[in-house]
């Protein structure tokens, strides 16, 4: 195990490096930072940088830690179900992303569109879903980083959970969304380089035969060597449903569409989604499945990736894995920070608190929100560790809490018959029914309601699938019954740039007086 000082050193180096890169890039461009630049990166990012940013933002700490855990637990089906189950959402998001660009060309958040398309109660409800998504994703980013630091360096979990957010908070405060794109580019390149090193080392050092023979001798070999693994299938279904919420309700992905050029949006999500598939599939196979075949034992499957990296290359492997993990942590963390900052500044501060705020004032508030949220997430992560919530639990339960908004939001963009009531009650009852089914099935199947019983695959699956079925049925059913149509063309002039429109008359910003097709 590496000394804990290595963990502190890596945190310091990564934080300083990206802060300096951000400052140098700003000085090189000689461009004054404004609120519009901070939140949209000028809406001019090309397809290459946007694709790299999507890959980096979707490569969570959980992508490296959880995908390896699925390979270790479910065998060869685990890497496929993790990668395929979380790839399809990014590809499909290309459809709704381009619709947002067409129908709300100057919007800053997808909630701003919801505020114009539907009524105020829908805007508030979807904001709750969006903030919950950002908090859960950021918590998973920090939990994964802290677990890896603790596994490889012995660094205190609570201290690691508090310090990790600081590494990406500082440079995000300075550079906003554009700084996040720059960091994403560096991080994506480094993740692929380190991943290649691990793959080549496994092949050269062990080869395929010892791993296959090891898997064949396991008691659960009948499921470890087949794609027909029942456990793997359950996880795959949970993964597909849960990650729809993590993409479609997460402002981090909407703002990448908002920041990109019109011609680059759809291509970037398709290229980024396909390229991302290789990351969890490869690392789960090389570090997770290989570890099971070679008989590596760990206290928790969550920590199998760093343990296998150390087994492969000793201290060098541990440092390489930590470097790769921090690349993922910083990219996703910065993306989530800018996402929640945009929501709070655009949909709360500018809408309800200070509609006449100038661009300078909005920029000041944005930086304060970024700092405050970064510090708050450190404390939230410490609380999760304190109550015994694991990375796997948060990952699989996420869909139950956030996926209720997926179908209503998507219909709002694509379907002119979507209604206020169908959207609101579909999302709300989807969440309520999903949580109810999750808790009830845990009690019926395991005989108790606890973190352990709620974390079982079957209750998680029933809860996740219920959310989708209920929210979809209500949203679509009410739209068909009401049979009224909304005019999307009426929205195009409703969204104002922070810089062009420094003062906005009260109530004009969201136009709740003009209601949708209901």
PDB file of C-alpha atoms in Angstrom, residues 133-382:
ATOM      1  CA  UNK A 133     -29.600  14.122  -9.868  1.00  0.00           C
ATOM      2  CA  UNK A 134     -26.663  16.520  -9.552  1.00  0.00           C
ATOM      3  CA  UNK A 135     -26.283  15.799  -5.837  1.00  0.00           C
ATOM      4  CA  UNK A 136     -26.431  12.007  -6.283  1.00  0.00           C
ATOM      5  CA  UNK A 137     -23.959  12.011  -9.177  1.00  0.00           C
ATOM      6  CA  UNK A 138     -21.527  14.305  -7.380  1.00  0.00           C
ATOM      7  CA  UNK A 139     -21.801  12.157  -4.253  1.00  0.00           C
ATOM      8  CA  UNK A 140     -20.912   9.072  -6.304  1.00  0.00           C
ATOM      9  CA  UNK A 141     -17.938  10.878  -7.829  1.00  0.00           C
ATOM     10  CA  UNK A 142     -16.592  11.747  -4.399  1.00  0.00           C
ATOM     11  CA  UNK A 143     -17.420   8.358  -2.837  1.00  0.00           C
ATOM     12  CA  UNK A 144     -15.567   6.530  -5.617  1.00  0.00           C
ATOM     13  CA  UNK A 145     -12.522   8.758  -5.309  1.00  0.00           C
ATOM     14  CA  UNK A 146     -12.418   8.474  -1.522  1.00  0.00           C
ATOM     15  CA  UNK A 147     -12.768   4.654  -1.607  1.00  0.00           C
ATOM     16  CA  UNK A 148      -9.880   4.375  -4.075  1.00  0.00           C
ATOM     17  CA  UNK A 149      -7.671   6.702  -2.031  1.00  0.00           C
ATOM     18  CA  UNK A 150      -8.439   4.744   1.119  1.00  0.00           C
ATOM     19  CA  UNK A 151      -7.792   1.372  -0.588  1.00  0.00           C
ATOM     20  CA  UNK A 152      -4.462   2.361  -2.108  1.00  0.00           C
ATOM     21  CA  UNK A 153      -2.966   4.855   0.355  1.00  0.00           C
ATOM     22  CA  UNK A 154      -4.829   4.329   3.612  1.00  0.00           C
ATOM     23  CA  UNK A 155      -5.916   7.977   3.498  1.00  0.00           C
ATOM     24  CA  UNK A 156      -8.774   8.703   5.900  1.00  0.00           C
ATOM     25  CA  UNK A 157     -12.118   8.327   4.087  1.00  0.00           C
ATOM     26  CA  UNK A 158     -13.696  11.406   5.634  1.00  0.00           C
ATOM     27  CA  UNK A 159     -10.711  13.660   4.901  1.00  0.00           C
ATOM     28  CA  UNK A 160     -10.518  12.354   1.319  1.00  0.00           C
ATOM     29  CA  UNK A 161     -14.257  12.958   0.815  1.00  0.00           C
ATOM     30  CA  UNK A 162     -13.886  16.562   1.968  1.00  0.00           C
ATOM     31  CA  UNK A 163     -10.702  17.390   0.014  1.00  0.00           C
ATOM     32  CA  UNK A 164     -11.639  15.817  -3.357  1.00  0.00           C
ATOM     33  CA  UNK A 165     -14.310  18.453  -4.250  1.00  0.00           C
ATOM     34  CA  UNK A 166     -11.788  21.244  -3.642  1.00  0.00           C
ATOM     35  CA  UNK A 167      -9.579  19.964  -6.483  1.00  0.00           C
ATOM     36  CA  UNK A 168     -12.189  20.745  -9.147  1.00  0.00           C
ATOM     37  CA  UNK A 169     -14.026  23.582  -7.402  1.00  0.00           C
ATOM     38  CA  UNK A 170     -11.208  26.144  -7.691  1.00  0.00           C
ATOM     39  CA  UNK A 171     -10.592  25.938 -11.446  1.00  0.00           C
ATOM     40  CA  UNK A 172     -14.309  25.696 -12.172  1.00  0.00           C
ATOM     41  CA  UNK A 173     -14.850  28.941 -10.221  1.00  0.00           C
ATOM     42  CA  UNK A 174     -12.263  30.660 -12.400  1.00  0.00           C
ATOM     43  CA  UNK A 175     -13.073  29.293 -15.856  1.00  0.00           C
ATOM     44  CA  UNK A 176     -16.704  28.157 -15.719  1.00  0.00           C
ATOM     45  CA  UNK A 177     -17.985  25.727 -18.361  1.00  0.00           C
ATOM     46  CA  UNK A 178     -15.072  26.329 -20.768  1.00  0.00           C
ATOM     47  CA  UNK A 179     -12.589  25.280 -18.078  1.00  0.00           C
ATOM     48  CA  UNK A 180     -14.567  22.070 -17.697  1.00  0.00           C
ATOM     49  CA  UNK A 181     -14.206  21.392 -21.446  1.00  0.00           C
ATOM     50  CA  UNK A 182     -10.448  21.945 -21.371  1.00  0.00           C
ATOM     51  CA  UNK A 183      -9.960  19.637 -18.395  1.00  0.00           C
ATOM     52  CA  UNK A 184     -12.189  17.041 -20.056  1.00  0.00           C
ATOM     53  CA  UNK A 185      -9.944  16.931 -23.124  1.00  0.00           C
ATOM     54  CA  UNK A 186      -6.788  16.266 -21.087  1.00  0.00           C
ATOM     55  CA  UNK A 187      -8.575  13.747 -18.910  1.00  0.00           C
ATOM     56  CA  UNK A 188     -10.037  11.746 -21.799  1.00  0.00           C
ATOM     57  CA  UNK A 189      -6.631  11.322 -23.440  1.00  0.00           C
ATOM     58  CA  UNK A 190      -4.979  10.236 -20.188  1.00  0.00           C
ATOM     59  CA  UNK A 191      -7.756   7.772 -19.299  1.00  0.00           C
ATOM     60  CA  UNK A 192      -7.342   5.953 -22.626  1.00  0.00           C
ATOM     61  CA  UNK A 193      -3.525   5.878 -22.278  1.00  0.00           C
ATOM     62  CA  UNK A 194      -3.628   4.387 -18.751  1.00  0.00           C
ATOM     63  CA  UNK A 195      -6.374   1.946 -19.747  1.00  0.00           C
ATOM     64  CA  UNK A 196      -4.176   0.690 -22.581  1.00  0.00           C
ATOM     65  CA  UNK A 197      -1.272   0.145 -20.154  1.00  0.00           C
ATOM     66  CA  UNK A 198      -3.449  -2.028 -17.880  1.00  0.00           C
ATOM     67  CA  UNK A 199      -4.826  -4.052 -20.816  1.00  0.00           C
ATOM     68  CA  UNK A 200      -1.399  -4.782 -22.294  1.00  0.00           C
ATOM     69  CA  UNK A 201       0.024  -5.695 -18.879  1.00  0.00           C
ATOM     70  CA  UNK A 202      -2.757  -8.213 -18.171  1.00  0.00           C
ATOM     71  CA  UNK A 203      -2.310  -9.870 -21.551  1.00  0.00           C
ATOM     72  CA  UNK A 204       1.506 -10.039 -21.354  1.00  0.00           C
ATOM     73  CA  UNK A 205       1.761 -10.994 -17.677  1.00  0.00           C
ATOM     74  CA  UNK A 206      -1.039 -13.580 -17.396  1.00  0.00           C
ATOM     75  CA  UNK A 207      -2.615 -14.289 -20.790  1.00  0.00           C
ATOM     76  CA  UNK A 208      -6.161 -15.560 -21.297  1.00  0.00           C
ATOM     77  CA  UNK A 209      -5.922 -19.233 -20.293  1.00  0.00           C
ATOM     78  CA  UNK A 210      -5.192 -18.837 -16.519  1.00  0.00           C
ATOM     79  CA  UNK A 211      -8.097 -16.399 -16.186  1.00  0.00           C
ATOM     80  CA  UNK A 212     -10.502 -18.713 -18.033  1.00  0.00           C
ATOM     81  CA  UNK A 213      -9.435 -21.718 -15.977  1.00  0.00           C
ATOM     82  CA  UNK A 214      -9.813 -19.728 -12.748  1.00  0.00           C
ATOM     83  CA  UNK A 215     -13.347 -18.671 -13.687  1.00  0.00           C
ATOM     84  CA  UNK A 216     -14.210 -22.291 -14.605  1.00  0.00           C
ATOM     85  CA  UNK A 217     -13.259 -23.468 -11.115  1.00  0.00           C
ATOM     86  CA  UNK A 218     -15.397 -20.934  -9.244  1.00  0.00           C
ATOM     87  CA  UNK A 219     -18.580 -22.303  -7.570  1.00  0.00           C
ATOM     88  CA  UNK A 220     -20.644 -19.799  -9.568  1.00  0.00           C
ATOM     89  CA  UNK A 221     -18.821 -20.629 -12.849  1.00  0.00           C
ATOM     90  CA  UNK A 222     -22.117 -21.418 -14.595  1.00  0.00           C
ATOM     91  CA  UNK A 223     -22.978 -17.709 -14.489  1.00  0.00           C
ATOM     92  CA  UNK A 224     -19.456 -16.239 -14.646  1.00  0.00           C
ATOM     93  CA  UNK A 225     -18.742 -17.595 -18.147  1.00  0.00           C
ATOM     94  CA  UNK A 226     -22.050 -16.886 -19.861  1.00  0.00           C
ATOM     95  CA  UNK A 227     -24.004 -13.871 -21.053  1.00  0.00           C
ATOM     96  CA  UNK A 228     -27.146 -15.594 -19.729  1.00  0.00           C
ATOM     97  CA  UNK A 229     -26.275 -14.743 -16.109  1.00  0.00           C
ATOM     98  CA  UNK A 230     -29.527 -13.914 -14.270  1.00  0.00           C
ATOM     99  CA  UNK A 231     -27.756 -11.600 -11.824  1.00  0.00           C
ATOM    100  CA  UNK A 232     -25.994  -9.853 -14.696  1.00  0.00           C
ATOM    101  CA  UNK A 233     -29.319  -9.452 -16.505  1.00  0.00           C
ATOM    102  CA  UNK A 234     -30.993  -7.875 -13.440  1.00  0.00           C
ATOM    103  CA  UNK A 235     -28.073  -5.481 -13.079  1.00  0.00           C
ATOM    104  CA  UNK A 236     -28.262  -4.651 -16.787  1.00  0.00           C
ATOM    105  CA  UNK A 237     -31.933  -3.707 -16.559  1.00  0.00           C
ATOM    106  CA  UNK A 238     -31.314  -1.551 -13.470  1.00  0.00           C
ATOM    107  CA  UNK A 239     -28.372   0.065 -15.230  1.00  0.00           C
ATOM    108  CA  UNK A 240     -30.359   0.934 -18.360  1.00  0.00           C
ATOM    109  CA  UNK A 241     -33.288   2.465 -16.473  1.00  0.00           C
ATOM    110  CA  UNK A 242     -31.237   4.273 -13.853  1.00  0.00           C
ATOM    111  CA  UNK A 243     -28.880   5.859 -16.337  1.00  0.00           C
ATOM    112  CA  UNK A 244     -31.694   7.348 -18.400  1.00  0.00           C
ATOM    113  CA  UNK A 245     -32.306   9.587 -15.402  1.00  0.00           C
ATOM    114  CA  UNK A 246     -28.593  10.279 -14.972  1.00  0.00           C
ATOM    115  CA  UNK A 247     -28.391  11.630 -18.531  1.00  0.00           C
ATOM    116  CA  UNK A 248     -31.816  13.076 -19.413  1.00  0.00           C
ATOM    117  CA  UNK A 249     -32.361  14.835 -16.057  1.00  0.00           C
ATOM    118  CA  UNK A 250     -28.776  15.948 -15.532  1.00  0.00           C
ATOM    119  CA  UNK A 251     -28.120  19.537 -16.588  1.00  0.00           C
ATOM    120  CA  UNK A 252     -24.459  18.579 -17.190  1.00  0.00           C
ATOM    121  CA  UNK A 253     -25.439  16.871 -20.490  1.00  0.00           C
ATOM    122  CA  UNK A 254     -27.925  19.549 -21.541  1.00  0.00           C
ATOM    123  CA  UNK A 255     -25.325  22.269 -21.059  1.00  0.00           C
ATOM    124  CA  UNK A 256     -22.872  20.451 -23.337  1.00  0.00           C
ATOM    125  CA  UNK A 257     -25.538  20.558 -26.024  1.00  0.00           C
ATOM    126  CA  UNK A 258     -26.149  24.235 -25.262  1.00  0.00           C
ATOM    127  CA  UNK A 259     -22.407  25.016 -25.430  1.00  0.00           C
ATOM    128  CA  UNK A 260     -21.777  23.208 -28.737  1.00  0.00           C
ATOM    129  CA  UNK A 261     -22.204  24.554 -32.251  1.00  0.00           C
ATOM    130  CA  UNK A 262     -25.510  23.663 -33.904  1.00  0.00           C
ATOM    131  CA  UNK A 263     -23.728  21.505 -36.474  1.00  0.00           C
ATOM    132  CA  UNK A 264     -21.761  19.611 -33.801  1.00  0.00           C
ATOM    133  CA  UNK A 265     -24.448  18.679 -31.268  1.00  0.00           C
ATOM    134  CA  UNK A 266     -25.833  15.377 -32.554  1.00  0.00           C
ATOM    135  CA  UNK A 267     -22.500  14.162 -33.934  1.00  0.00           C
ATOM    136  CA  UNK A 268     -20.763  14.843 -30.615  1.00  0.00           C
ATOM    137  CA  UNK A 269     -23.207  12.718 -28.609  1.00  0.00           C
ATOM    138  CA  UNK A 270     -23.025   9.834 -31.090  1.00  0.00           C
ATOM    139  CA  UNK A 271     -19.211   9.874 -31.320  1.00  0.00           C
ATOM    140  CA  UNK A 272     -18.832  10.401 -27.579  1.00  0.00           C
ATOM    141  CA  UNK A 273     -21.273   7.629 -26.669  1.00  0.00           C
ATOM    142  CA  UNK A 274     -19.620   5.065 -28.953  1.00  0.00           C
ATOM    143  CA  UNK A 275     -16.118   5.947 -27.754  1.00  0.00           C
ATOM    144  CA  UNK A 276     -17.209   5.862 -24.110  1.00  0.00           C
ATOM    145  CA  UNK A 277     -18.426   2.234 -24.457  1.00  0.00           C
ATOM    146  CA  UNK A 278     -14.822   1.026 -24.637  1.00  0.00           C
ATOM    147  CA  UNK A 279     -13.848   2.478 -21.250  1.00  0.00           C
ATOM    148  CA  UNK A 280     -16.107   0.538 -18.824  1.00  0.00           C
ATOM    149  CA  UNK A 281     -16.131  -2.554 -21.057  1.00  0.00           C
ATOM    150  CA  UNK A 282     -12.336  -2.735 -21.123  1.00  0.00           C
ATOM    151  CA  UNK A 283     -11.598  -1.839 -17.534  1.00  0.00           C
ATOM    152  CA  UNK A 284     -14.308  -4.146 -16.161  1.00  0.00           C
ATOM    153  CA  UNK A 285     -12.920  -6.998 -18.232  1.00  0.00           C
ATOM    154  CA  UNK A 286      -9.249  -6.396 -17.492  1.00  0.00           C
ATOM    155  CA  UNK A 287      -9.506  -5.449 -13.819  1.00  0.00           C
ATOM    156  CA  UNK A 288     -12.815  -7.055 -12.708  1.00  0.00           C
ATOM    157  CA  UNK A 289     -13.225 -10.338 -14.622  1.00  0.00           C
ATOM    158  CA  UNK A 290      -9.468 -10.976 -14.548  1.00  0.00           C
ATOM    159  CA  UNK A 291      -9.366 -10.460 -10.779  1.00  0.00           C
ATOM    160  CA  UNK A 292     -12.128 -13.059 -10.293  1.00  0.00           C
ATOM    161  CA  UNK A 293     -10.318 -15.543 -12.560  1.00  0.00           C
ATOM    162  CA  UNK A 294      -6.997 -15.017 -10.810  1.00  0.00           C
ATOM    163  CA  UNK A 295      -8.572 -15.498  -7.375  1.00  0.00           C
ATOM    164  CA  UNK A 296      -7.950 -11.974  -6.014  1.00  0.00           C
ATOM    165  CA  UNK A 297      -9.972 -11.466  -2.811  1.00  0.00           C
ATOM    166  CA  UNK A 298     -11.178  -8.100  -1.456  1.00  0.00           C
ATOM    167  CA  UNK A 299     -13.382  -6.936   1.422  1.00  0.00           C
ATOM    168  CA  UNK A 300     -15.848  -5.235  -0.939  1.00  0.00           C
ATOM    169  CA  UNK A 301     -16.332  -5.583  -4.730  1.00  0.00           C
ATOM    170  CA  UNK A 302     -16.339  -1.750  -4.913  1.00  0.00           C
ATOM    171  CA  UNK A 303     -12.576  -1.751  -4.318  1.00  0.00           C
ATOM    172  CA  UNK A 304     -11.576  -4.539  -6.724  1.00  0.00           C
ATOM    173  CA  UNK A 305     -10.284  -2.158  -9.444  1.00  0.00           C
ATOM    174  CA  UNK A 306      -7.623  -0.389  -7.317  1.00  0.00           C
ATOM    175  CA  UNK A 307      -6.685  -3.685  -5.650  1.00  0.00           C
ATOM    176  CA  UNK A 308      -6.184  -5.387  -9.033  1.00  0.00           C
ATOM    177  CA  UNK A 309      -4.178  -2.423 -10.337  1.00  0.00           C
ATOM    178  CA  UNK A 310      -1.848  -2.754  -7.327  1.00  0.00           C
ATOM    179  CA  UNK A 311      -1.625  -6.530  -7.885  1.00  0.00           C
ATOM    180  CA  UNK A 312      -0.613  -5.964 -11.520  1.00  0.00           C
ATOM    181  CA  UNK A 313       2.057  -3.294 -11.265  1.00  0.00           C
ATOM    182  CA  UNK A 314       2.633  -2.711  -7.552  1.00  0.00           C
ATOM    183  CA  UNK A 315       3.068   0.939  -6.550  1.00  0.00           C
ATOM    184  CA  UNK A 316       3.193   2.040 -10.196  1.00  0.00           C
ATOM    185  CA  UNK A 317      -0.189   0.387 -10.812  1.00  0.00           C
ATOM    186  CA  UNK A 318      -1.679   2.087  -7.757  1.00  0.00           C
ATOM    187  CA  UNK A 319      -0.454   5.512  -8.862  1.00  0.00           C
ATOM    188  CA  UNK A 320      -1.655   4.963 -12.449  1.00  0.00           C
ATOM    189  CA  UNK A 321      -5.099   3.908 -11.236  1.00  0.00           C
ATOM    190  CA  UNK A 322      -5.322   6.868  -8.874  1.00  0.00           C
ATOM    191  CA  UNK A 323      -4.296   9.203 -11.702  1.00  0.00           C
ATOM    192  CA  UNK A 324      -6.969   7.723 -13.985  1.00  0.00           C
ATOM    193  CA  UNK A 325      -9.555   7.923 -11.230  1.00  0.00           C
ATOM    194  CA  UNK A 326      -8.779  11.558 -10.498  1.00  0.00           C
ATOM    195  CA  UNK A 327      -9.110  12.366 -14.184  1.00  0.00           C
ATOM    196  CA  UNK A 328     -12.621  10.918 -14.029  1.00  0.00           C
ATOM    197  CA  UNK A 329     -13.421  12.555 -10.694  1.00  0.00           C
ATOM    198  CA  UNK A 330     -12.332  16.014 -11.811  1.00  0.00           C
ATOM    199  CA  UNK A 331     -14.155  15.907 -15.143  1.00  0.00           C
ATOM    200  CA  UNK A 332     -17.462  14.726 -13.742  1.00  0.00           C
ATOM    201  CA  UNK A 333     -17.131  16.872 -10.642  1.00  0.00           C
ATOM    202  CA  UNK A 334     -16.517  20.028 -12.682  1.00  0.00           C
ATOM    203  CA  UNK A 335     -19.398  19.155 -15.025  1.00  0.00           C
ATOM    204  CA  UNK A 336     -21.782  18.712 -12.103  1.00  0.00           C
ATOM    205  CA  UNK A 337     -20.575  21.904 -10.440  1.00  0.00           C
ATOM    206  CA  UNK A 338     -21.240  24.004 -13.519  1.00  0.00           C
ATOM    207  CA  UNK A 339     -24.590  22.237 -13.996  1.00  0.00           C
ATOM    208  CA  UNK A 340     -25.917  22.996 -10.541  1.00  0.00           C
ATOM    209  CA  UNK A 341     -24.516  26.519 -10.708  1.00  0.00           C
ATOM    210  CA  UNK A 342     -26.445  27.162 -13.921  1.00  0.00           C
ATOM    211  CA  UNK A 343     -29.653  25.812 -12.389  1.00  0.00           C
ATOM    212  CA  UNK A 344     -29.383  27.888  -9.220  1.00  0.00           C
ATOM    213  CA  UNK A 345     -28.368  31.090 -11.029  1.00  0.00           C
ATOM    214  CA  UNK A 346     -30.782  30.793 -13.989  1.00  0.00           C
ATOM    215  CA  UNK A 347     -33.815  29.054 -12.525  1.00  0.00           C
ATOM    216  CA  UNK A 348     -33.756  30.294  -8.944  1.00  0.00           C
ATOM    217  CA  UNK A 349     -31.717  33.501  -8.557  1.00  0.00           C
ATOM    218  CA  UNK A 350     -32.499  35.171 -11.898  1.00  0.00           C
ATOM    219  CA  UNK A 351     -36.082  33.948 -11.948  1.00  0.00           C
ATOM    220  CA  UNK A 352     -37.285  34.413  -8.373  1.00  0.00           C
ATOM    221  CA  UNK A 353     -34.740  36.516  -6.461  1.00  0.00           C
ATOM    222  CA  UNK A 354     -33.222  39.133  -8.774  1.00  0.00           C
ATOM    223  CA  UNK A 355     -34.754  39.191 -12.294  1.00  0.00           C
ATOM    224  CA  UNK A 356     -32.950  42.476 -13.097  1.00  0.00           C
ATOM    225  CA  UNK A 357     -29.479  41.187 -12.207  1.00  0.00           C
ATOM    226  CA  UNK A 358     -26.706  42.408 -14.521  1.00  0.00           C
ATOM    227  CA  UNK A 359     -24.273  40.070 -16.262  1.00  0.00           C
ATOM    228  CA  UNK A 360     -21.568  41.108 -13.768  1.00  0.00           C
ATOM    229  CA  UNK A 361     -23.828  40.307 -10.821  1.00  0.00           C
ATOM    230  CA  UNK A 362     -24.794  36.917 -12.294  1.00  0.00           C
ATOM    231  CA  UNK A 363     -21.124  36.047 -12.779  1.00  0.00           C
ATOM    232  CA  UNK A 364     -20.374  36.914  -9.155  1.00  0.00           C
ATOM    233  CA  UNK A 365     -23.286  34.808  -7.925  1.00  0.00           C
ATOM    234  CA  UNK A 366     -22.225  31.913 -10.185  1.00  0.00           C
ATOM    235  CA  UNK A 367     -18.758  31.782  -8.639  1.00  0.00           C
ATOM    236  CA  UNK A 368     -20.138  31.900  -5.100  1.00  0.00           C
ATOM    237  CA  UNK A 369     -22.612  29.107  -5.850  1.00  0.00           C
ATOM    238  CA  UNK A 370     -19.823  26.984  -7.360  1.00  0.00           C
ATOM    239  CA  UNK A 371     -17.714  27.357  -4.213  1.00  0.00           C
ATOM    240  CA  UNK A 372     -20.650  26.759  -1.870  1.00  0.00           C
ATOM    241  CA  UNK A 373     -21.874  23.641  -3.670  1.00  0.00           C
ATOM    242  CA  UNK A 374     -18.341  22.203  -3.847  1.00  0.00           C
ATOM    243  CA  UNK A 375     -17.906  22.525  -0.095  1.00  0.00           C
ATOM    244  CA  UNK A 376     -21.413  21.240   0.622  1.00  0.00           C
ATOM    245  CA  UNK A 377     -20.861  18.069  -1.412  1.00  0.00           C
ATOM    246  CA  UNK A 378     -17.801  17.243   0.667  1.00  0.00           C
ATOM    247  CA  UNK A 379     -19.992  17.301   3.777  1.00  0.00           C
ATOM    248  CA  UNK A 380     -22.794  15.291   2.098  1.00  0.00           C
ATOM    249  CA  UNK A 381     -20.318  12.581   1.097  1.00  0.00           C
ATOM    250  CA  UNK A 382     -18.977  12.362   4.649  1.00  0.00           C
TER     251      UNK A 382
END
